PDB file of C-alpha atoms in Angstrom:
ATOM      1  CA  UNK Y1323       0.000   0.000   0.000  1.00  0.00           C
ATOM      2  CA  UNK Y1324       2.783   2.559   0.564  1.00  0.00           C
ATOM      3  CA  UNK Y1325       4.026   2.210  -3.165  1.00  0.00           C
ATOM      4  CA  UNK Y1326       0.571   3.121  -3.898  1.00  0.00           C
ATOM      5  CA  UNK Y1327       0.884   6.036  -1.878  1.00  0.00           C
ATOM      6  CA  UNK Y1328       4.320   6.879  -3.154  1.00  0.00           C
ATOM      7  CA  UNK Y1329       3.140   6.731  -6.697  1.00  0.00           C
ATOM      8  CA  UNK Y1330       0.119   8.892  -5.870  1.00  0.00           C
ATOM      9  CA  UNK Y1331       2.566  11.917  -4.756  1.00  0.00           C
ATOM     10  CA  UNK Y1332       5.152  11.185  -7.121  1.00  0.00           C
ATOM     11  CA  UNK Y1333       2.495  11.647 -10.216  1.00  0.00           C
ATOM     12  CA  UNK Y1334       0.977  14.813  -8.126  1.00  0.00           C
ATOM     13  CA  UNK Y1335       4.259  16.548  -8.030  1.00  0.00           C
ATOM     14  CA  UNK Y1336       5.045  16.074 -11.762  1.00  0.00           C
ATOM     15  CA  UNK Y1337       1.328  17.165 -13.015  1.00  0.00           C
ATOM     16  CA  UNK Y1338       2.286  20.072 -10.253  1.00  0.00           C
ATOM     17  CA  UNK Y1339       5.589  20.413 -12.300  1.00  0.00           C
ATOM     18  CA  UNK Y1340       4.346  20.428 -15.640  1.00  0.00           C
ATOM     19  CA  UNK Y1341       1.495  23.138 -14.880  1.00  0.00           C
ATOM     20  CA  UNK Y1342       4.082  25.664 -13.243  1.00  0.00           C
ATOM     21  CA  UNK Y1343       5.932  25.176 -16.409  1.00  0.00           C
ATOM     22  CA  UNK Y1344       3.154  25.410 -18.635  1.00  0.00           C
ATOM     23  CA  UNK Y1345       2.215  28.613 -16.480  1.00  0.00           C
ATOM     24  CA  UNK Y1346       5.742  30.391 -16.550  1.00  0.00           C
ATOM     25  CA  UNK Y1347       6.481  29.958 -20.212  1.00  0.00           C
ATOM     26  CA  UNK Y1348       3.046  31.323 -20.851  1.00  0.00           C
ATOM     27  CA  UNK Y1349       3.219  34.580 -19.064  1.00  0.00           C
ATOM     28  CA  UNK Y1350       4.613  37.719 -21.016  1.00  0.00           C
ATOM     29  CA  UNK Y1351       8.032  38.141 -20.151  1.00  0.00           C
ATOM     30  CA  UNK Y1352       8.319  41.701 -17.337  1.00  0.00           C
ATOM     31  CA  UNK Y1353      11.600  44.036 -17.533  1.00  0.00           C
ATOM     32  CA  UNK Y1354      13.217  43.298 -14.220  1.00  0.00           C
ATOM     33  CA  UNK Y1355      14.539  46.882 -12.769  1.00  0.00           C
ATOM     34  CA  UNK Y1356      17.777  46.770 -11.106  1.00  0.00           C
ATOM     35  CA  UNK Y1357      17.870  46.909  -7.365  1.00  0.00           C
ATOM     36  CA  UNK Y1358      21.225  48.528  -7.505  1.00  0.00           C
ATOM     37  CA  UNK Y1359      21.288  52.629  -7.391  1.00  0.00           C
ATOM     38  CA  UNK Y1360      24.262  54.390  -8.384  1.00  0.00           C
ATOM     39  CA  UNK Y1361      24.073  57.499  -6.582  1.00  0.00           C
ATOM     40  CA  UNK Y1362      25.108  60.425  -8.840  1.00  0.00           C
ATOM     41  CA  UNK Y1363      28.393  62.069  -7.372  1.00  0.00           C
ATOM     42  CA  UNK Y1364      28.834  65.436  -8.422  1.00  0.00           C
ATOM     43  CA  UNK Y1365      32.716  65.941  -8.902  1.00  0.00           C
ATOM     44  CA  UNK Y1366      33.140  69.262  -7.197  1.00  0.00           C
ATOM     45  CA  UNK Y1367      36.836  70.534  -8.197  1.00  0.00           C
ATOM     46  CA  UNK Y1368      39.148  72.238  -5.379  1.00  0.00           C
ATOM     47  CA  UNK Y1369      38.462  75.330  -4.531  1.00  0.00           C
ATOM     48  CA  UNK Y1370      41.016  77.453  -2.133  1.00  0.00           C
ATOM     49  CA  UNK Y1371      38.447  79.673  -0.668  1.00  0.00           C
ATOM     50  CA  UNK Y1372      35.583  76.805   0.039  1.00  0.00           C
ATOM     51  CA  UNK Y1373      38.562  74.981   1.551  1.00  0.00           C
ATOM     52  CA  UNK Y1374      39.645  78.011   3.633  1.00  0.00           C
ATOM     53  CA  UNK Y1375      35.641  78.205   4.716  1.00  0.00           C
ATOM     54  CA  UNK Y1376      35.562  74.843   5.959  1.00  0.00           C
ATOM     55  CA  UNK Y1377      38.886  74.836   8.116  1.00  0.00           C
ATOM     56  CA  UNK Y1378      36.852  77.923   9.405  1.00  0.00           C
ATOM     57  CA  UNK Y1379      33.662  76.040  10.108  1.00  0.00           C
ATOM     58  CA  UNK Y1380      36.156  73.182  12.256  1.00  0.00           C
ATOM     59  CA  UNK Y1381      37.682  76.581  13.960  1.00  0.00           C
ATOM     60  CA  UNK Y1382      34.469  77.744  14.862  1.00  0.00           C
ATOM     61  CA  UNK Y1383      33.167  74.380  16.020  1.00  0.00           C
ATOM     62  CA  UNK Y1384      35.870  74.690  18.823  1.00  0.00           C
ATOM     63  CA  UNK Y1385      35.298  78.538  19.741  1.00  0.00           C
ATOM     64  CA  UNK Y1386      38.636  79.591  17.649  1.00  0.00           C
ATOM     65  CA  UNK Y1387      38.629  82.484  15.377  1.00  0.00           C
ATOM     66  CA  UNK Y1388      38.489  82.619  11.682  1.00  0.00           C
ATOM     67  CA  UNK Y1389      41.702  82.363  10.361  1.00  0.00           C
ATOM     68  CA  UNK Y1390      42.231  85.491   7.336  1.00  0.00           C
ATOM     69  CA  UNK Y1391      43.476  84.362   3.936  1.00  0.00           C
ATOM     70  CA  UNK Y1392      46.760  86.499   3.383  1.00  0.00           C
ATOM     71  CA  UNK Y1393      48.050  87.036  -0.326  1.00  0.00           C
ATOM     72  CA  UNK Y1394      51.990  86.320   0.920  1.00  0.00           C
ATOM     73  CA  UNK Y1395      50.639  82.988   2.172  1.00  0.00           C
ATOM     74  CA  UNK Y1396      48.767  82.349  -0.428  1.00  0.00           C
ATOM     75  CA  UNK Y1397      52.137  82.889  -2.711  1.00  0.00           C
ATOM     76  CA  UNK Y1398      54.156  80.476  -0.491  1.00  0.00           C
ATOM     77  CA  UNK Y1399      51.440  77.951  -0.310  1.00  0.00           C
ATOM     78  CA  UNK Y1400      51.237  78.211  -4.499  1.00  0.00           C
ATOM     79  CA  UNK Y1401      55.072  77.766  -4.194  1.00  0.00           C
ATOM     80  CA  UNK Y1402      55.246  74.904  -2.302  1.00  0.00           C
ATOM     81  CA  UNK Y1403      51.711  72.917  -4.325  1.00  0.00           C
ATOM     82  CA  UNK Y1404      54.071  74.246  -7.536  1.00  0.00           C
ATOM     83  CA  UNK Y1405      57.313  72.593  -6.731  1.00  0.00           C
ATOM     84  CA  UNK Y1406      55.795  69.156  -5.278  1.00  0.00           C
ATOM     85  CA  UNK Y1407      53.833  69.017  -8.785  1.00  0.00           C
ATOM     86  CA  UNK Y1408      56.522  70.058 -10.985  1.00  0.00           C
ATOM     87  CA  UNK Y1409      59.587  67.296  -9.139  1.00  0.00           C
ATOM     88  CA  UNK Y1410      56.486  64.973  -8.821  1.00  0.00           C
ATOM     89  CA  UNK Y1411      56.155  64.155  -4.620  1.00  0.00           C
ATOM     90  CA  UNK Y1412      53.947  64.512  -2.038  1.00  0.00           C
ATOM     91  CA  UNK Y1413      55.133  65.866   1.382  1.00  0.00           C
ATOM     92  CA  UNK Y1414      56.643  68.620   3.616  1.00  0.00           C
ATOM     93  CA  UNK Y1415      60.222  68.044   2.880  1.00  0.00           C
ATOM     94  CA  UNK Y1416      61.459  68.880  -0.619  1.00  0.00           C
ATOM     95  CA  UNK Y1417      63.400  66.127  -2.045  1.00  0.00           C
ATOM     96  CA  UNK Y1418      65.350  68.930  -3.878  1.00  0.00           C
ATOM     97  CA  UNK Y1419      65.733  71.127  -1.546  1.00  0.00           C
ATOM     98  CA  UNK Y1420      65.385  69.572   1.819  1.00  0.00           C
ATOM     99  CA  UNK Y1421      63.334  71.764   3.789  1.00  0.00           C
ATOM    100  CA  UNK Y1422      59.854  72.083   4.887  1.00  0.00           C
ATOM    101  CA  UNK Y1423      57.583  73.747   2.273  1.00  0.00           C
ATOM    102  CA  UNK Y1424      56.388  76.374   5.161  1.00  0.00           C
ATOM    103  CA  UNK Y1425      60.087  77.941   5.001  1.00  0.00           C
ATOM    104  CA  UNK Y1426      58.714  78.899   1.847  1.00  0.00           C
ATOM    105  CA  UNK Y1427      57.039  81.776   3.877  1.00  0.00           C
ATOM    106  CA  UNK Y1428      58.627  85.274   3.398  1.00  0.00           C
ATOM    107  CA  UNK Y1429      60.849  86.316   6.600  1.00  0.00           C
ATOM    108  CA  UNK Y1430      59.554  89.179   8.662  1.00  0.00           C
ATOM    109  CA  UNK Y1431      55.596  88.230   8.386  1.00  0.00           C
ATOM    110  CA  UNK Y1432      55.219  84.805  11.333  1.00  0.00           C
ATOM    111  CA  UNK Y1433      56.532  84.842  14.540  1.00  0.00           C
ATOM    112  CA  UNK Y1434      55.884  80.953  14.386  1.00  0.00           C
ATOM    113  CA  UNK Y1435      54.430  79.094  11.236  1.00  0.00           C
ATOM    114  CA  UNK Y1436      53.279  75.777  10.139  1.00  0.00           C
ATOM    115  CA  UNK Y1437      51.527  74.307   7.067  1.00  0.00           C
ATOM    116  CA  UNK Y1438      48.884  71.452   5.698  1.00  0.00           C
ATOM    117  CA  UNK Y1439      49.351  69.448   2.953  1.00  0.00           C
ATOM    118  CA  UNK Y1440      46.824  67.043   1.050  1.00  0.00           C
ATOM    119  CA  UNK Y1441      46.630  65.340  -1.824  1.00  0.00           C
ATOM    120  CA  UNK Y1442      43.673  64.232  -4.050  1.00  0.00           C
ATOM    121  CA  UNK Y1443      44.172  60.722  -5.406  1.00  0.00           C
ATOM    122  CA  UNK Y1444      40.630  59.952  -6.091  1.00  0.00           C
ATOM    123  CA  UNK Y1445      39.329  63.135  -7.444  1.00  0.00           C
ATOM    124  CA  UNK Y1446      35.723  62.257  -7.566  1.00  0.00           C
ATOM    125  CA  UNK Y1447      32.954  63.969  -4.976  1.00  0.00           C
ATOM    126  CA  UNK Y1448      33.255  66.980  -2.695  1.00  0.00           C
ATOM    127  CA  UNK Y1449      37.191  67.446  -2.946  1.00  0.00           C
ATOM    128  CA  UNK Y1450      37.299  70.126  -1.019  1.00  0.00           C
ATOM    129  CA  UNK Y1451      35.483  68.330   2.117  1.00  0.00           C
ATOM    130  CA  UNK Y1452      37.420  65.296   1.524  1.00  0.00           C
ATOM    131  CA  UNK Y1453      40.503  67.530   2.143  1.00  0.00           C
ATOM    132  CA  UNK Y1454      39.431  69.465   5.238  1.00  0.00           C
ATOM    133  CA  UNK Y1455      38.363  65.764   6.388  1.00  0.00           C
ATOM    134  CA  UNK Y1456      41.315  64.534   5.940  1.00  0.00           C
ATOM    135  CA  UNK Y1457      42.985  67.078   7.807  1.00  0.00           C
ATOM    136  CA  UNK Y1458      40.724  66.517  10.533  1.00  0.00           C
ATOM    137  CA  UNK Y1459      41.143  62.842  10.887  1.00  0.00           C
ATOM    138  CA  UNK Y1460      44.685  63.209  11.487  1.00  0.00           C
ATOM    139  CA  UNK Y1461      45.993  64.433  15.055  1.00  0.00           C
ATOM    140  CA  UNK Y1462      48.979  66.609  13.784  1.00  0.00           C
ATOM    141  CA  UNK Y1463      46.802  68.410  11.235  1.00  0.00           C
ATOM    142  CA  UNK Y1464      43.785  69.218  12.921  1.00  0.00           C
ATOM    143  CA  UNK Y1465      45.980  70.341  15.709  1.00  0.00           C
ATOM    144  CA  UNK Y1466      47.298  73.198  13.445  1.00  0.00           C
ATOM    145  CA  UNK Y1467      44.143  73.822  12.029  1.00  0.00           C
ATOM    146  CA  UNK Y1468      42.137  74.505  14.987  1.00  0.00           C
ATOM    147  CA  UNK Y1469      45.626  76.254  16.964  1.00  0.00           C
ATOM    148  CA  UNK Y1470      44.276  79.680  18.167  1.00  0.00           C
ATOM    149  CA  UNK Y1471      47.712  80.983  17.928  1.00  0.00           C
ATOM    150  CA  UNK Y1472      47.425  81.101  14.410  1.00  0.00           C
ATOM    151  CA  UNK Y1473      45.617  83.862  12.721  1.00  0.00           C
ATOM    152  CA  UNK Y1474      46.450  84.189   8.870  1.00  0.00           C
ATOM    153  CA  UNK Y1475      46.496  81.482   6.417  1.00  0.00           C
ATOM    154  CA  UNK Y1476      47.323  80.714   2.356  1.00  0.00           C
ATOM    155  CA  UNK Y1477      45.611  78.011   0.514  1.00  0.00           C
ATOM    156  CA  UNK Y1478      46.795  77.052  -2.589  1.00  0.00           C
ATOM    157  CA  UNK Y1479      46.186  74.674  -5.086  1.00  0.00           C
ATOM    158  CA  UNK Y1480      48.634  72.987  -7.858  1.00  0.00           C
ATOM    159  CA  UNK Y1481      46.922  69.796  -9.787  1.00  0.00           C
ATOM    160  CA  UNK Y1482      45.476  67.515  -7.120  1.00  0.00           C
ATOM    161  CA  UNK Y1483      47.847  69.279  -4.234  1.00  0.00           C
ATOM    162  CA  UNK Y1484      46.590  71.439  -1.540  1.00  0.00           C
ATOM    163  CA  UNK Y1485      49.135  73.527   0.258  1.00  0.00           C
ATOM    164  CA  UNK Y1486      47.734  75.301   3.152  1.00  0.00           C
ATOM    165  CA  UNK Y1487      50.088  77.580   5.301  1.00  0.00           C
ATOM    166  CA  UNK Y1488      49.584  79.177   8.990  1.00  0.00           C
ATOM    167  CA  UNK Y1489      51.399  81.983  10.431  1.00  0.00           C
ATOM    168  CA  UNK Y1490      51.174  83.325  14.490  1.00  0.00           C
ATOM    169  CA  UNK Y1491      51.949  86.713  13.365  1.00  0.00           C
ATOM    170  CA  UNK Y1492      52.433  88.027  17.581  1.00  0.00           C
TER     171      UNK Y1492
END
């Protein structure tokens, strides 16, 4: 009697089978839409001054003062983005010269100075965030940024490098 039974379900399942077969080959075929989204980033190219206005936003986050873009910094910050593009590195010491870029900084203006570098590998989003946020993820950096001692400021930009100086000027 059990073979009986067997048989019973066995011929059940294929009818089953053959119906849902029947069934899906018979229905018009629907466009599937893609569960994936691509979100659509915006490439938004470095800009000095929207860089200068966010290290200002971190300053003010901590109760420091704007820090005031001046043109000599600016030039020294342009020199130092220039020369890391043109002998092709990335960092504070010159391989060609040796020094720190922020020596770059005319004599006479700083009683103490400092400077920022980034650079911009992926070049795809909100650049200028991505810098800033890089500068704030990273103890050394922030700590200049934020430094109440420091009151004027260059940013500069050469290709994908951002050059940003800091001068105590008392």
């Amino acid at each position: 009697m059990n073979w009986k039974k067997y048989l019973l379900v066995t011929f059940i399942a294929l009818i089953s089978l053959i119906g849902f077969i029947v069934y899906q080959e018979s229905r018009p075929e629907i466009p599937v839409q893609s569960a994936v989204i691509t979100p659509q980033v915006q490439d938004i190219p470095l800009d000095a001054n929207k860089i200068l206005e966010l290290v200002n936003i971190e300053r003010q986050k901590v109760g420091v003062a704007s820090l005031t873009s001046d043109p000599r910094l600016v030039a020294s910050a342009q020199a130092k983005a220039d020369e890391m593009v043109a002998n092709n590195y990335f960092g504070h010491v010159s391989p060609v010269t040796g020094v720190d870029g922020y020596t770059l900084i005319p004599n006479g203006i700083c009683v103490y100075k400092s400077e920022n570098i980034s650079e911009m590998l992926n070049q795809i989003g909100d650049n200028n965030n991505d810098t800033v946020q890089g500068w704030v993820g990273s103890k050394a950096h922030y700590d200049a940024m934020v430094d109440s001692k420091y009151t004027l400021t260059g940013v500069a930009i050469s290709k994908n490098k951002i050059v940003q100086h800091f001068c105590q000027t008392n």
